[in-house]
CSV table of C-alpha atoms in Angstrom, one decimal:
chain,number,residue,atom,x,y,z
M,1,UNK,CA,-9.5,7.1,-1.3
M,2,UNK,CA,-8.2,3.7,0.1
M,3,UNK,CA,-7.0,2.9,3.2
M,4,UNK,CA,-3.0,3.1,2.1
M,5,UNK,CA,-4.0,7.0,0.4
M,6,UNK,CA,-5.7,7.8,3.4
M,7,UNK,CA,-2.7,6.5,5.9
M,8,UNK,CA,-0.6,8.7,3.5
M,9,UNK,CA,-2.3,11.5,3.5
M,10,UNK,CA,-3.0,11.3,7.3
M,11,UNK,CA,1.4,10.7,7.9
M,12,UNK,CA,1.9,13.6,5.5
M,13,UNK,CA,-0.4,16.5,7.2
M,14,UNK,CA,-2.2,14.7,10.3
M,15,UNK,CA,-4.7,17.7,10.6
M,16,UNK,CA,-5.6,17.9,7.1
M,17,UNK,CA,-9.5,17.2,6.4
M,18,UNK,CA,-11.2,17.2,2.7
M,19,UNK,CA,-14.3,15.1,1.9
M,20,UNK,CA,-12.1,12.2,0.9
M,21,UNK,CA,-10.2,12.2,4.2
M,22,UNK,CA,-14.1,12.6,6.5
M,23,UNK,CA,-15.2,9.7,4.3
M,24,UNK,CA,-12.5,7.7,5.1
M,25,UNK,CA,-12.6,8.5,9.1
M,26,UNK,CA,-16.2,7.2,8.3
M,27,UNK,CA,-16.3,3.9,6.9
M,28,UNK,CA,-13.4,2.7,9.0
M,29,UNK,CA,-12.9,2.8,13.0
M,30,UNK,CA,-9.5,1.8,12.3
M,31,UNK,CA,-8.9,4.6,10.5
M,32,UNK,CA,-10.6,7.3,13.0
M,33,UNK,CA,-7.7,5.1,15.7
M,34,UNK,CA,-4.9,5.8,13.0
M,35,UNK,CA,-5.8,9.2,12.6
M,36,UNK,CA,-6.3,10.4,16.2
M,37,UNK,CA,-3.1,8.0,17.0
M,38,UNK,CA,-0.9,10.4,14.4
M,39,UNK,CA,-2.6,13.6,15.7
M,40,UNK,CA,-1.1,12.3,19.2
M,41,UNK,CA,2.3,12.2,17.8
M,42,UNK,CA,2.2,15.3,16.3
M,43,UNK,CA,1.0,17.1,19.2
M,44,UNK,CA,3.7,15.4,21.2
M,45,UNK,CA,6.2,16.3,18.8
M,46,UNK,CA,5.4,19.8,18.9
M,47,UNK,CA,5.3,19.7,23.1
M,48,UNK,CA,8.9,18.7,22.8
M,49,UNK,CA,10.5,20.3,20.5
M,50,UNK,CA,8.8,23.9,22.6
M,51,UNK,CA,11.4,24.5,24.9
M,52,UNK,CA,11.5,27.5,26.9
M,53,UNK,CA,14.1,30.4,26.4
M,54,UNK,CA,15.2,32.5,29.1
M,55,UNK,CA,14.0,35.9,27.6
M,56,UNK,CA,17.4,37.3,28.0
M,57,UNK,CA,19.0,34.4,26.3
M,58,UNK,CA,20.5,36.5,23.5
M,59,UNK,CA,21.8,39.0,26.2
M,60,UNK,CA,23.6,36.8,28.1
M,61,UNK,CA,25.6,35.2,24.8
M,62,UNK,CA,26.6,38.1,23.7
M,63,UNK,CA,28.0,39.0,27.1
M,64,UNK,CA,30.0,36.0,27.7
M,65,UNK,CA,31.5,35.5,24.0
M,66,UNK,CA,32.9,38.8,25.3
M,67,UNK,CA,34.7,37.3,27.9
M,68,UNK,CA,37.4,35.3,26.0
M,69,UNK,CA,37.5,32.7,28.4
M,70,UNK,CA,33.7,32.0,28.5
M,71,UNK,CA,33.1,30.5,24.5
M,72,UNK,CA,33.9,26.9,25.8
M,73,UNK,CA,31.1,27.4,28.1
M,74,UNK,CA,28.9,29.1,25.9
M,75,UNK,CA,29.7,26.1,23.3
M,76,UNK,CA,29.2,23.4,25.8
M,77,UNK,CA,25.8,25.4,27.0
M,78,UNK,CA,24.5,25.2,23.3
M,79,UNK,CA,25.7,21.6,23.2
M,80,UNK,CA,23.2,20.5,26.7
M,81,UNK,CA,20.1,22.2,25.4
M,82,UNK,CA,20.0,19.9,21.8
M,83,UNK,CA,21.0,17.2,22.8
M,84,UNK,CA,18.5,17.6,25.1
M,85,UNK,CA,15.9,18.1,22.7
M,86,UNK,CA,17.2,15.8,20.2
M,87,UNK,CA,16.6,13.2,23.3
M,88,UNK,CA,13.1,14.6,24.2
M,89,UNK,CA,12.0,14.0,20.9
M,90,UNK,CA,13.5,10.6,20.1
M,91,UNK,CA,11.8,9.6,23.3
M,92,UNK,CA,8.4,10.7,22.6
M,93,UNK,CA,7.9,9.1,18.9
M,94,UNK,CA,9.4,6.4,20.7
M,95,UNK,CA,6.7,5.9,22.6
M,96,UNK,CA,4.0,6.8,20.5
M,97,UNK,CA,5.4,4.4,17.6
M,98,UNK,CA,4.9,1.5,19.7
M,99,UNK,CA,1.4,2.4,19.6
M,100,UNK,CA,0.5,2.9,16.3
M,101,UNK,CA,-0.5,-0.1,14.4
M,102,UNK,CA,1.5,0.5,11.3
M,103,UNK,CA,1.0,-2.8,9.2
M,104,UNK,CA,-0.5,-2.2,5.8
M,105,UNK,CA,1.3,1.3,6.1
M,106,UNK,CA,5.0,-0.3,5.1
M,107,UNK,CA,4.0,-1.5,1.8
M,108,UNK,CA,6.6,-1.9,-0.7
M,109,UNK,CA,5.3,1.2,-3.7
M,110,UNK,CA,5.8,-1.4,-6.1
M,111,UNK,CA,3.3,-3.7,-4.3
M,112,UNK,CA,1.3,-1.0,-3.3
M,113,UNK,CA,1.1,0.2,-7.2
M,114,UNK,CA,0.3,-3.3,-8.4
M,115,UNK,CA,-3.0,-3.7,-5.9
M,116,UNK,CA,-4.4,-0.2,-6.2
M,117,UNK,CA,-3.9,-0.9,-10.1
M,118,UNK,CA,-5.6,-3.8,-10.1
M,119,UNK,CA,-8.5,-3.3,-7.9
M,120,UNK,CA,-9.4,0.0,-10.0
M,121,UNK,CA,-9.1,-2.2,-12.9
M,122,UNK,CA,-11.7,-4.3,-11.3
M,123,UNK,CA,-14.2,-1.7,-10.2
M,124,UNK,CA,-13.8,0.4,-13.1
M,125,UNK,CA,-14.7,-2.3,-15.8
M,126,UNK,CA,-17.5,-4.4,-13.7
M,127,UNK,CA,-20.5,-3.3,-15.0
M,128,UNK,CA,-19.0,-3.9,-18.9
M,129,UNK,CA,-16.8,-7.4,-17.8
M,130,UNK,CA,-20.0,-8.8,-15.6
M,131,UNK,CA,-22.2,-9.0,-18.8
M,132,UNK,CA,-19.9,-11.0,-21.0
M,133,UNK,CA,-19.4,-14.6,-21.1
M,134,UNK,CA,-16.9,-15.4,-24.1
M,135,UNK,CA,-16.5,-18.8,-22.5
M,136,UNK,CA,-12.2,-19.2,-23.0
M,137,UNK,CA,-10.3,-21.8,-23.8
M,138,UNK,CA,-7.2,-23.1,-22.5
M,139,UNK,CA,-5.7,-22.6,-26.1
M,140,UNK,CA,-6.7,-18.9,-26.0
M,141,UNK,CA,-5.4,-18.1,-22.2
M,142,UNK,CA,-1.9,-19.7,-23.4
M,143,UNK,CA,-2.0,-17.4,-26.6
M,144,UNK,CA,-2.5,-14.2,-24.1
M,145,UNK,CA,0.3,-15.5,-22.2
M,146,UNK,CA,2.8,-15.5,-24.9
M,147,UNK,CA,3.9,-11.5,-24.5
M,148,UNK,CA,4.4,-12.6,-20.8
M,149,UNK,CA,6.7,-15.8,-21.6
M,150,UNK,CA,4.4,-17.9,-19.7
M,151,UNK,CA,2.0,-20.8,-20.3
M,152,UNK,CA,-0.1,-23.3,-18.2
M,153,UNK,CA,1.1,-26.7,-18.9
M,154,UNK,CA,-2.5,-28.1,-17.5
M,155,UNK,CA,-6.1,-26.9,-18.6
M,156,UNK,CA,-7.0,-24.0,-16.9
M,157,UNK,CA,-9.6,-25.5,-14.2
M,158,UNK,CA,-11.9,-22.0,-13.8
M,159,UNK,CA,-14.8,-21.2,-16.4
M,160,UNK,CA,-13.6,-17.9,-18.6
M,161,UNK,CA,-15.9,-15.3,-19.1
M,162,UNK,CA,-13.2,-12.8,-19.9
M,163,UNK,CA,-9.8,-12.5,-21.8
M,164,UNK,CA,-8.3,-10.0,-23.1
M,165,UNK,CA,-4.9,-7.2,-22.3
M,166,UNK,CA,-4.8,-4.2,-21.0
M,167,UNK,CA,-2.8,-1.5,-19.7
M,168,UNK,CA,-1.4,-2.2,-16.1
M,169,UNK,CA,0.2,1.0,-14.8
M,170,UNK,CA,3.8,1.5,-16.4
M,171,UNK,CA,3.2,-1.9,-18.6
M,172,UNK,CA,0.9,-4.2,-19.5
M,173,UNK,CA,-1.3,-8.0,-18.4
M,174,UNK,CA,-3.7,-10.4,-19.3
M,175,UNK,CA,-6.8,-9.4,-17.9
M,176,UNK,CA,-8.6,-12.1,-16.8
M,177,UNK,CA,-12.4,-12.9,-15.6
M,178,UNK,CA,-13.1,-16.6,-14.0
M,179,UNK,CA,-15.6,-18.1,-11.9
M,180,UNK,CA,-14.3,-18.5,-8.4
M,181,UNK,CA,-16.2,-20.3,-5.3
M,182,UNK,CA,-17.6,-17.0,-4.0
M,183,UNK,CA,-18.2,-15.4,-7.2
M,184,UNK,CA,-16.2,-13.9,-10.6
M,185,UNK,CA,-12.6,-13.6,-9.4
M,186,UNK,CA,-9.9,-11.1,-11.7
M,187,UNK,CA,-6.7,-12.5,-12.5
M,188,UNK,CA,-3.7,-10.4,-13.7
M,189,UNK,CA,-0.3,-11.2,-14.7
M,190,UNK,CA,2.4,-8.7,-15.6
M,191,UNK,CA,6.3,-8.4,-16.0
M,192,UNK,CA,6.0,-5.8,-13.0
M,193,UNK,CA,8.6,-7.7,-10.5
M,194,UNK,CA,7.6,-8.5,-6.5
M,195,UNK,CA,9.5,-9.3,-4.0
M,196,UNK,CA,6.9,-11.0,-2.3
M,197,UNK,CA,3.4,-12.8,-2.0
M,198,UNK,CA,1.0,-9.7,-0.1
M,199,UNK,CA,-2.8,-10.1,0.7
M,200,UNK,CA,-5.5,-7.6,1.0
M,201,UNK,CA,-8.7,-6.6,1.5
M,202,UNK,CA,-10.1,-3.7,1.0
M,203,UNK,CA,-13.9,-1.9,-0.3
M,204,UNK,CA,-15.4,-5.4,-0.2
M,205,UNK,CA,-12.5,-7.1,-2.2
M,206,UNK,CA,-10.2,-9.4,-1.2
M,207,UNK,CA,-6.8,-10.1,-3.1
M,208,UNK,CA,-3.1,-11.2,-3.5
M,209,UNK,CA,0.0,-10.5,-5.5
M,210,UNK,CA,2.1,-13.3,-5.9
M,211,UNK,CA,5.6,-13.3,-7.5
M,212,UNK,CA,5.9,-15.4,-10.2
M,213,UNK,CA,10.2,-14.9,-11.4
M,214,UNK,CA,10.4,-11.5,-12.2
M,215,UNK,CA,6.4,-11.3,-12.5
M,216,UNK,CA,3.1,-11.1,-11.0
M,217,UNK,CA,0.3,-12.8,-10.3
M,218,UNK,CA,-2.6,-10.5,-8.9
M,219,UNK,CA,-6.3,-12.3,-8.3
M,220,UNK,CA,-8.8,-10.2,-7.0
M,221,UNK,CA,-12.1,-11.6,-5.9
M,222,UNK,CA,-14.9,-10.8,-3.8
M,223,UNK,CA,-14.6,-10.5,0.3
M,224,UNK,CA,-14.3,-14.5,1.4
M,225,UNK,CA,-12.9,-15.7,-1.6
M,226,UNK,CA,-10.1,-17.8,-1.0
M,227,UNK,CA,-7.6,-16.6,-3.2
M,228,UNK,CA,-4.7,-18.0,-1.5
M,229,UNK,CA,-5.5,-21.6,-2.2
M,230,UNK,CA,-6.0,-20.0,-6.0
M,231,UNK,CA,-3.0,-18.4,-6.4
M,232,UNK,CA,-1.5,-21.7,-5.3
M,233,UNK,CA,-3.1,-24.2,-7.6
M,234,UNK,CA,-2.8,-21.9,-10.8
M,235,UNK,CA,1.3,-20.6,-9.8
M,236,UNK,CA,1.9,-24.0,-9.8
M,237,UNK,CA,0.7,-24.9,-13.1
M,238,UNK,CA,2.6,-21.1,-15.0
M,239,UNK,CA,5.7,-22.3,-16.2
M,240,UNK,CA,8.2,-20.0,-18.2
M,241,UNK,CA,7.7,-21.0,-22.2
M,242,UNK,CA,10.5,-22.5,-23.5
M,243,UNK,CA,13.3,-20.2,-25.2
């Protein structure tokens, strides 16, 4: 489970616990301060929205919508006690929202499918990627592009180990394996649209997606690498093929 699952989760049933959920209160203070921080919320929550009823509530309705001239008052009674709650409540996520640290939660799912895809793409096929050198052209890269409508218009300045497609969630990329400064870095683009450029590091991994038009660019690489400065030498040499 990463950290966005396990904010998810944690939003969706604050006291729920499997091994999954314990593992990731764990590795991560930040997530032990998210969870507790939720489990504030809902307990506050629940405080407000208990509000006391005078046991002979029901009693004392019935009694006055007897009385023709008392249903504006009952009405008006009624009216007080949610607003007043509605207020109570409003108030207290109020102030417990300014508390939680909510970035990384907000994702866009679109962005949040294409870096989940991509890193278990990258952990999943390590141990068969990390033994191959097929040592990749510039010529072959801009034949993989083709499907994608994209070439680089300079050589591609990384030793290749790797080349290839694959699946990417609902379509497809070229799958990518280069030699960054820290180590091997992924690179992945698709015709999956973002909106815009997102970083992240997660599970000893650090990574971007990058628009690029109405497609990605995803590099994953290990924690350190500079994949910014990446991104921005090799977007800036991906130009649409001509039509």
């Amino acid at each position: 489970m990463d950290d966005l699952e396990f904010r998810r989760q944690i939003m969706s049933d604050p006291k729920y616990r499997d091994n999954e959920v314990l593992e990731a209160l764990k590795r991560s203070d930040a997530n032990t301060k998210f969870a507790d921080d939720i489990l504030e919320l809902d307990s506050l929550v629940a405080n407000a929205m208990n509000v006391d009823v005078p046991d002979d509530l029901a009693d004392r309705i019935l009694f006055n919508q007897s009385s023709s001239g008392s249903n504006n008052v009952v009405k008006a009674n009624f009216t007080k006690r949610a607003m007043a709650t509605a207020a109570s409540v409003a108030f207290v996520v109020g102030l417990v929202v300014g508390q939680v640290k909510w970035s990384g939660v907000f994702v866009t799912p679109a962005q949040a499918s294409l870096q989940t895809t991509a890193m278990k793409h990258v952990i999943d096929e390590k141990p068969f990627v990390n033994k191959l050198d097929e040592k990749v052209s510039s010529q072959q890269i801009n034949a993989k592009l083709q499907p994608f409508a994209y070439q680089f218009d300079k050589a591609f300045p990384y030793h290749v180990y790797y080349l290839n497609h694959c699946g990417f969630g609902t379509s497809n990329a070229l799958h990518m394996v280069f030699q960054g400064e820290k180590g091997k870095v992924t690179l992945f683009i698709t015709n999956i649209e973002s909106k815009q450029a997102i970083d992240f590091n997660k599970d000893g991994m650090s990574g971007i997606v990058e628009p690029i038009g109405s497609s990605s660019l995803i590099l994953v690489g290990e924690q350190g690498e500079n994949v910014n400065k990446i991104a921005k030498q090799l977007s800036a040499m991906l130009f649409p093929m001509p039509s």
